[in-house]
PDB file of C-alpha atoms in Angstrom:
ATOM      1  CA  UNK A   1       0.000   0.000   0.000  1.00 50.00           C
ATOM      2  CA  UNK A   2       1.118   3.581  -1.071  1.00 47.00           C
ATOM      3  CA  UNK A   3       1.366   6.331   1.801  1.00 50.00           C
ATOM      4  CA  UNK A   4      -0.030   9.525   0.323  1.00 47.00           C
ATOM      5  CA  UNK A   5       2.451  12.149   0.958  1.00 47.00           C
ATOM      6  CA  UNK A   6       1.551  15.383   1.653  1.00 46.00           C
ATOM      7  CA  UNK A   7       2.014  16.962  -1.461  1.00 46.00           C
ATOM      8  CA  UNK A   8       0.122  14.302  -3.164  1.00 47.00           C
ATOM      9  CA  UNK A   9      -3.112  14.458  -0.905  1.00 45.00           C
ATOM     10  CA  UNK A  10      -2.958  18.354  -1.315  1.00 46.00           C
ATOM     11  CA  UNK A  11      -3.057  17.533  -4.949  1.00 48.00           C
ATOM     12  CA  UNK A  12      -6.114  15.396  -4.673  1.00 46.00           C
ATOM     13  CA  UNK A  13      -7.788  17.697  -2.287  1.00 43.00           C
ATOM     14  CA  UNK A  14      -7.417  20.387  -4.991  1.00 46.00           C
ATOM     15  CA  UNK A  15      -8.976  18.286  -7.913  1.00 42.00           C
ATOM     16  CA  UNK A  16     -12.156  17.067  -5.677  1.00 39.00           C
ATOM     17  CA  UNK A  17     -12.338  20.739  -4.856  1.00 40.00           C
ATOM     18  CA  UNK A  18     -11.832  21.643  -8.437  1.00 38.00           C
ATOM     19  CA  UNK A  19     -14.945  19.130  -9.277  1.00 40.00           C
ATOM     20  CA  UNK A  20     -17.115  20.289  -7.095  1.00 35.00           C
ATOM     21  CA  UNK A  21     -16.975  23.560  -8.003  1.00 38.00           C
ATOM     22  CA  UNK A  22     -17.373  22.843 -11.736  1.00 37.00           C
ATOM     23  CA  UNK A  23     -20.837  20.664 -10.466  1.00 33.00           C
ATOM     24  CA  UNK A  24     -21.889  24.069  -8.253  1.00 33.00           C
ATOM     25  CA  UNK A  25     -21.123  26.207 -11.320  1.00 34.00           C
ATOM     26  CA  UNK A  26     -23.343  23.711 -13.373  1.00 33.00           C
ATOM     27  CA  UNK A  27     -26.322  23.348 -10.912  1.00 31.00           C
ATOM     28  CA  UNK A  28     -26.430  27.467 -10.858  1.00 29.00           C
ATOM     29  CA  UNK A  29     -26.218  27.911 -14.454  1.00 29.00           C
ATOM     30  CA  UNK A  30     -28.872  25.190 -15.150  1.00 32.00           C
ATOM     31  CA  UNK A  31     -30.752  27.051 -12.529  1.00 31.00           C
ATOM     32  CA  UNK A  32     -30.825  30.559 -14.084  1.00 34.00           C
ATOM     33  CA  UNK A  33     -31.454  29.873 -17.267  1.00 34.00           C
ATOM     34  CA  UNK A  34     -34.509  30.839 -19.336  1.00 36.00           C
ATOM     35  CA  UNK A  35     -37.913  28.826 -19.073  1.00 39.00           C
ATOM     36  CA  UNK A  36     -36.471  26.981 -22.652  1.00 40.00           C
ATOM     37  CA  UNK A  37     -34.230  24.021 -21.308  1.00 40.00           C
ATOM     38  CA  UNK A  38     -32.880  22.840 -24.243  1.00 38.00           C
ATOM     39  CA  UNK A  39     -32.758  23.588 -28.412  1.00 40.00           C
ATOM     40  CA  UNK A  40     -35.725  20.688 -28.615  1.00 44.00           C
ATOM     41  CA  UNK A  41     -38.825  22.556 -27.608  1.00 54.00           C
ATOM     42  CA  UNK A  42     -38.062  21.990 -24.063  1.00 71.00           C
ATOM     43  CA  UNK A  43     -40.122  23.940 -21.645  1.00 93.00           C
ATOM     44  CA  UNK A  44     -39.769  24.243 -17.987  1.00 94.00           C
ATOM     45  CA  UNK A  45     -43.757  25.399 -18.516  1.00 96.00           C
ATOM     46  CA  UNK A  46     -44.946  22.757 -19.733  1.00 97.00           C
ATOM     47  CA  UNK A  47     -44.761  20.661 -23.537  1.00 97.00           C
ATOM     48  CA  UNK A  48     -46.757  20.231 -26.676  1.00 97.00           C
ATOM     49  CA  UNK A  49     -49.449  17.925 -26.571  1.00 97.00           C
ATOM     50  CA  UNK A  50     -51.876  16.203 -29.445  1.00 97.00           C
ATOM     51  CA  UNK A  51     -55.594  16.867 -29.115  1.00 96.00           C
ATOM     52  CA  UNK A  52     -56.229  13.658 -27.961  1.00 97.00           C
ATOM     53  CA  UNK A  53     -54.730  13.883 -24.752  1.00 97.00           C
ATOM     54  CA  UNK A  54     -56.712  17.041 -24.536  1.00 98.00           C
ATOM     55  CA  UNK A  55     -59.179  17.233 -21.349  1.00 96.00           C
ATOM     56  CA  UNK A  56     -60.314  20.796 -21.801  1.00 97.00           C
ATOM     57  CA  UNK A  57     -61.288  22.859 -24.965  1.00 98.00           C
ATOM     58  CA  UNK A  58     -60.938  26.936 -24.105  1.00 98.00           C
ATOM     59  CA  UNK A  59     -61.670  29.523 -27.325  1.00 98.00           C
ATOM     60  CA  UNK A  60     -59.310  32.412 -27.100  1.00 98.00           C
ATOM     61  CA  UNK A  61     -60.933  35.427 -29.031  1.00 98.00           C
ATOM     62  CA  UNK A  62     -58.882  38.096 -30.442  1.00 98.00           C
ATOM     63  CA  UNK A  63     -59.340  41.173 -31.414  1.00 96.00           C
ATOM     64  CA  UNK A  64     -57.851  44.629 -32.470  1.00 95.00           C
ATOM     65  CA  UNK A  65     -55.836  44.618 -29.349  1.00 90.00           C
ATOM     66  CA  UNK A  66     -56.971  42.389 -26.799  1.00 96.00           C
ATOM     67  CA  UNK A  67     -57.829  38.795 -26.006  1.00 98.00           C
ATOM     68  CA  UNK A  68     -61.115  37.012 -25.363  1.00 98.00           C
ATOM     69  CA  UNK A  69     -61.317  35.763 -22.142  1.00 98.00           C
ATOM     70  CA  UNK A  70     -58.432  38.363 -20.832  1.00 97.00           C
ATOM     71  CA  UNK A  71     -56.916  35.388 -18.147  1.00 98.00           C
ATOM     72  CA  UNK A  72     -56.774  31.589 -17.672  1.00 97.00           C
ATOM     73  CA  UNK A  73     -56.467  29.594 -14.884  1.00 97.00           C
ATOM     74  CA  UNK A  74     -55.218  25.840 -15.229  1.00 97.00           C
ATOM     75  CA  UNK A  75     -54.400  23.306 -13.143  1.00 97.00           C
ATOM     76  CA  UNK A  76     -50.599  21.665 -13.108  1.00 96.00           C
ATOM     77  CA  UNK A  77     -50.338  18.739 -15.222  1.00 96.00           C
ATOM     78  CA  UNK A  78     -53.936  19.328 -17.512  1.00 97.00           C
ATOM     79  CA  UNK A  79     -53.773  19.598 -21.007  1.00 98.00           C
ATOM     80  CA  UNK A  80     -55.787  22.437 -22.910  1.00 98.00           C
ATOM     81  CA  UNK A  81     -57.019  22.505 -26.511  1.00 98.00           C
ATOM     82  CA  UNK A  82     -57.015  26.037 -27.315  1.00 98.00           C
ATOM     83  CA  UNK A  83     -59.118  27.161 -30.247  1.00 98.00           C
ATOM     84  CA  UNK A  84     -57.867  30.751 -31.331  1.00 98.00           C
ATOM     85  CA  UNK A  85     -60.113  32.779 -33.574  1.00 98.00           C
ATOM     86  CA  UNK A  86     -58.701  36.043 -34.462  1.00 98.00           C
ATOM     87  CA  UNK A  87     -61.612  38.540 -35.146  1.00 98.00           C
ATOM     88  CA  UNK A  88     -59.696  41.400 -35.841  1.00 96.00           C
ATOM     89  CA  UNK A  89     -58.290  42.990 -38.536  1.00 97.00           C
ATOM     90  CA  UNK A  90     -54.882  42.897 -38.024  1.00 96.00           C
ATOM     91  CA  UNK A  91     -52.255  39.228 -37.850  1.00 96.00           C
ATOM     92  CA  UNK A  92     -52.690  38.166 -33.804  1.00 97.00           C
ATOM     93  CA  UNK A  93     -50.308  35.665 -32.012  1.00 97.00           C
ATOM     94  CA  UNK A  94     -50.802  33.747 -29.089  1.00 98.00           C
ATOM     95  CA  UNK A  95     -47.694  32.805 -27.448  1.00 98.00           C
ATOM     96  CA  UNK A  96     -47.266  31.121 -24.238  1.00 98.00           C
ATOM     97  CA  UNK A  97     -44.468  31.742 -22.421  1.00 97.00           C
ATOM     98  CA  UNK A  98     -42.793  34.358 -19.138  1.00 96.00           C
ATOM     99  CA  UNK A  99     -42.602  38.071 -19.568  1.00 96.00           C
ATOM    100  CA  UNK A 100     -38.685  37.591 -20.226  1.00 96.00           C
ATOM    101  CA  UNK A 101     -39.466  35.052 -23.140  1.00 96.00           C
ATOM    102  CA  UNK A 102     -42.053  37.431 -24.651  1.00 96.00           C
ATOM    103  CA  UNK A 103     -39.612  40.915 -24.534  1.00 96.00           C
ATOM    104  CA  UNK A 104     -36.939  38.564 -26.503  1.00 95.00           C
ATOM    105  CA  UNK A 105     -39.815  36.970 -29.120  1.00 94.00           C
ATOM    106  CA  UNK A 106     -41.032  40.964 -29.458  1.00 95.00           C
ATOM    107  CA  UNK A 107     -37.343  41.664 -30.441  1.00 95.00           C
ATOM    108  CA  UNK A 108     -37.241  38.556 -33.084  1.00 93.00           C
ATOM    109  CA  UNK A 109     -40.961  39.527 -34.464  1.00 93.00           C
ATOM    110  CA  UNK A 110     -39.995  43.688 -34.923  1.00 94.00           C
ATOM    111  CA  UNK A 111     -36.929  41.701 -36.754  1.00 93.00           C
ATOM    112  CA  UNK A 112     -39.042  40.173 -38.981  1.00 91.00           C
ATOM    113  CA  UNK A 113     -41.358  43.273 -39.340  1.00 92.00           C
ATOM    114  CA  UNK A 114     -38.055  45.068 -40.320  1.00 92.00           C
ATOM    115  CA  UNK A 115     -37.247  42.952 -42.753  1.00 90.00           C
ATOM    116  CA  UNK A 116     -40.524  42.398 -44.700  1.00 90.00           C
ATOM    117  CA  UNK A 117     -41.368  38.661 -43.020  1.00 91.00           C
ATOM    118  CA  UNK A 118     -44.398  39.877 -41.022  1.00 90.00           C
ATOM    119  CA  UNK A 119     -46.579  42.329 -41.748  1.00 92.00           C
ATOM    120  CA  UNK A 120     -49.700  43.813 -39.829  1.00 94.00           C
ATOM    121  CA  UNK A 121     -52.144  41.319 -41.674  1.00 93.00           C
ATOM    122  CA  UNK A 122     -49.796  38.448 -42.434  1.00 91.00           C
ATOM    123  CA  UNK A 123     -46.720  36.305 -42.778  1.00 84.00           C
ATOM    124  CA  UNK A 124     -44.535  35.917 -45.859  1.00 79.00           C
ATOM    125  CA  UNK A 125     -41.795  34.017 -47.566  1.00 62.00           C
ATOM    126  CA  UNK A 126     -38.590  36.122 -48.047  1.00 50.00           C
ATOM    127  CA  UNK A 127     -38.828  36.762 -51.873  1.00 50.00           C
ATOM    128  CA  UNK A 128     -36.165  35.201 -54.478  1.00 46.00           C
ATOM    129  CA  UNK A 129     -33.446  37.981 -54.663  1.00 40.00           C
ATOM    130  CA  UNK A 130     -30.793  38.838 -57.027  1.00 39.00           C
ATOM    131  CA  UNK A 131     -27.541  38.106 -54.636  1.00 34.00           C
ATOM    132  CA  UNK A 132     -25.638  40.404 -57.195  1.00 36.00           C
ATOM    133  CA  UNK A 133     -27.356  43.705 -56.745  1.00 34.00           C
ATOM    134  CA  UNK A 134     -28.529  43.682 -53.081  1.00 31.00           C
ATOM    135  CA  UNK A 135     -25.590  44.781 -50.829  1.00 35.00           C
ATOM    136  CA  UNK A 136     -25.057  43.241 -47.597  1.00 39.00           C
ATOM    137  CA  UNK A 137     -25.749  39.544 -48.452  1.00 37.00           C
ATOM    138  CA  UNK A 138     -23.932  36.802 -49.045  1.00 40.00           C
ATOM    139  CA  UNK A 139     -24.049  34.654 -51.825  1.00 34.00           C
ATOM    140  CA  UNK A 140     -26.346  31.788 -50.110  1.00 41.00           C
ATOM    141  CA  UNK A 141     -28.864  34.680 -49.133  1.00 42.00           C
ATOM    142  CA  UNK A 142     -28.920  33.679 -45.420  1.00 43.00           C
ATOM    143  CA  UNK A 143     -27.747  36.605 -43.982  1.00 43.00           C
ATOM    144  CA  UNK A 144     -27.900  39.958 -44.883  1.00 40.00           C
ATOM    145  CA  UNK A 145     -26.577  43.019 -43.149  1.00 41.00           C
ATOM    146  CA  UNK A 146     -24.607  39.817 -40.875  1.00 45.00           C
ATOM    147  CA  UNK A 147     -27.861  38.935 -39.730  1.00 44.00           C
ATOM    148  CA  UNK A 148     -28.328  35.093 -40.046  1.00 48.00           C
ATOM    149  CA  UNK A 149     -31.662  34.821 -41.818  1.00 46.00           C
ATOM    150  CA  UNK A 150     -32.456  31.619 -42.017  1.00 48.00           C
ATOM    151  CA  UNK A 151     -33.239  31.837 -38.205  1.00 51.00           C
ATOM    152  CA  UNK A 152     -36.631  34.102 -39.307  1.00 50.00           C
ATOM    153  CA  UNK A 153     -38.779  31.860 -38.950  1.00 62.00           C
ATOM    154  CA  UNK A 154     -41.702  31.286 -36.367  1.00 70.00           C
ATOM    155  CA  UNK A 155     -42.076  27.953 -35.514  1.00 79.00           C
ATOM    156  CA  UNK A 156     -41.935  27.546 -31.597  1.00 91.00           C
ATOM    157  CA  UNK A 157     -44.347  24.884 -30.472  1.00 95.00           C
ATOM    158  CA  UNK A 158     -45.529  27.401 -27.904  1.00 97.00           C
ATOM    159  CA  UNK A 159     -46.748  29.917 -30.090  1.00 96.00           C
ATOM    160  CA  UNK A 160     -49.041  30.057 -33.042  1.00 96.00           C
ATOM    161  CA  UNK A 161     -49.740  33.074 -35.536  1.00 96.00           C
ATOM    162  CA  UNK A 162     -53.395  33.506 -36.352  1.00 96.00           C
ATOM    163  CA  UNK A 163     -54.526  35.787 -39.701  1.00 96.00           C
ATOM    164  CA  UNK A 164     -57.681  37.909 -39.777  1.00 97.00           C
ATOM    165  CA  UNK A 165     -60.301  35.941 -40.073  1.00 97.00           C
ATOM    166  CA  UNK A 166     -58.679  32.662 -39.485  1.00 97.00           C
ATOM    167  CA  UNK A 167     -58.995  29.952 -36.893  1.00 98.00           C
ATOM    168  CA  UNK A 168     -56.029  27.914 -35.561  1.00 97.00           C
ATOM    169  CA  UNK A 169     -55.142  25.639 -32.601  1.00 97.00           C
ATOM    170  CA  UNK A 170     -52.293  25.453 -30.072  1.00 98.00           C
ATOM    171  CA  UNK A 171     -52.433  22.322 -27.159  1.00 98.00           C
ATOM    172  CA  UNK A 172     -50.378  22.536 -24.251  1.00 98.00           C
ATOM    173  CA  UNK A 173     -49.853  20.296 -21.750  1.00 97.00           C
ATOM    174  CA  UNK A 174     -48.940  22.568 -17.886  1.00 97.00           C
ATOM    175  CA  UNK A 175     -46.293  22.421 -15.610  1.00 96.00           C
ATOM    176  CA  UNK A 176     -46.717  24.788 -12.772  1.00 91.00           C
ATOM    177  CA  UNK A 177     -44.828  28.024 -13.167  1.00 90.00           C
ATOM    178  CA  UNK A 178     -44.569  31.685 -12.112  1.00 91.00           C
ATOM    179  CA  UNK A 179     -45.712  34.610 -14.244  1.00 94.00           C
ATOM    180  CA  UNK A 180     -47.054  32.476 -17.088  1.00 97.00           C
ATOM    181  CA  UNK A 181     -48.923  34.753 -19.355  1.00 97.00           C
ATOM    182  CA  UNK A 182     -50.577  34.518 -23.040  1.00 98.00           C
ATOM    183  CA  UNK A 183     -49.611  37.132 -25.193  1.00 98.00           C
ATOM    184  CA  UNK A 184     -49.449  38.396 -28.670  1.00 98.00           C
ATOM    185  CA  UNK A 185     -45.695  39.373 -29.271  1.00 97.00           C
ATOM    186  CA  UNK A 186     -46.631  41.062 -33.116  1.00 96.00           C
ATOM    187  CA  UNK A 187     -45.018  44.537 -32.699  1.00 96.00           C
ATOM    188  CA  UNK A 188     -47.028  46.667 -30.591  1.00 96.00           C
ATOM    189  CA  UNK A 189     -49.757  44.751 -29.445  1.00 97.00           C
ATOM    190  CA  UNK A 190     -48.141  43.723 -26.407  1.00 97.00           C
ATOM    191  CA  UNK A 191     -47.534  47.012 -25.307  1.00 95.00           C
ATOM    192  CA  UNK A 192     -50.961  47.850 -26.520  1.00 96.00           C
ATOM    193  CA  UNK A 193     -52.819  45.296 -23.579  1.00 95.00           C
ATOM    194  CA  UNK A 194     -53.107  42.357 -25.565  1.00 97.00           C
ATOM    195  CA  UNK A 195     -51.812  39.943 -23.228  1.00 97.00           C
ATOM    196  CA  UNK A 196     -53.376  37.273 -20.329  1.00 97.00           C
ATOM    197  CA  UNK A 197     -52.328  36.330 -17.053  1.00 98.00           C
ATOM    198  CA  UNK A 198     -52.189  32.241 -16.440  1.00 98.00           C
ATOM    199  CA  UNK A 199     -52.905  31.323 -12.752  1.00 96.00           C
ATOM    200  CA  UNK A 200     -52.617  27.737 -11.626  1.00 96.00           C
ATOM    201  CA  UNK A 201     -55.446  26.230  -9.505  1.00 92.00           C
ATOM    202  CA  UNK A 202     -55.884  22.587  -8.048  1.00 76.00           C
TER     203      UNK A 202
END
């Protein structure tokens, strides 16, 4: 049997010292990060569910700026089929996410706005461009002005862009969570009211 010498156990002290911190440093970064956990649709909120597992139908009503009921309460674990008819005349989204995830989607949607993607009535295809003559992008035509382009895009299962007129369908399955809100993120109409507190009851 080897006698640890001094140095030797300081040396081992240091590196279970040295792995422990890198575990802490883990457990608080895990910890702080948004309600997203990971680039899969993960939600600390909650997941994406099919209709069928559905065990509660709620129409969501918008209008030209606000939302029909105004605030939801749901209970941890249930799993809602929302119906979302937009009666207004403008393009409506209803996201569901915290107040931090919907002042970074606002920032992604005034993007889009900026750039011709979304407009107050709808969503469009960037158009075929001539690479040549439009300064700023590369030759692929994914970014432009260094922006990365192809990221434009809204497809986040927790969110669902409805036209005038149109009907669509989101279904969520809840995890309990604080300030949980439905929203509509389209420049603006935030800002403007159109947004719903979600409360959890038993």
């Amino acid at each position: 049997m080897t006698a640890i010498t001094p140095r030797r156990a300081s040396s081992a002290v240091g590196t279970i010292t040295l792995a422990l911190t890198a575990v802490l440093t883990a457990t608080i970064i895990a910890s702080a990060a948004p309600a997203r956990a990971d680039g899969g649709h993960g939600f600390a909120f909650g997941r994406p569910a099919t209709a069928t597992e559905a065990t509660r139908s709620v129409t969501i009503t918008m209008r030209d700026v606000l939302f029909e009921p105004d605030s939801l309460t749901v209970a941890p674990g249930e799993v809602i089929r929302f119906v979302l008819k937009n009666e207004g005349a403008l393009l409506h989204e209803f996201n569901l996410g915290t107040p931090d995830m919907h002042a970074r989607h606002q920032r992604e949607m005034a993007m889009m706005m900026e750039h011709g993607m979304l407009t107050a009535t709808g969503m469009r295809e960037m158009p075929a461009m001539d690479h040549a003559r439009i300064s700023g992008m590369d030759m692929s035509g994914k970014t432009m002005s260094g922006m990365d382009m192809s990221d434009m895009k809204h497809d986040d299962p927790n969110s669902v862009l409805v036209a005038p007129g149109g009907t669509a369908e989101l279904v969520w399955q809840f995890a309990k969570a604080d300030a949980l809100e439905f929203a509509c993120n389209v420049p603006g109409h935030y800002e403007s009211g159109m947004i719903g507190p979600i409360g959890f009851g038993q």
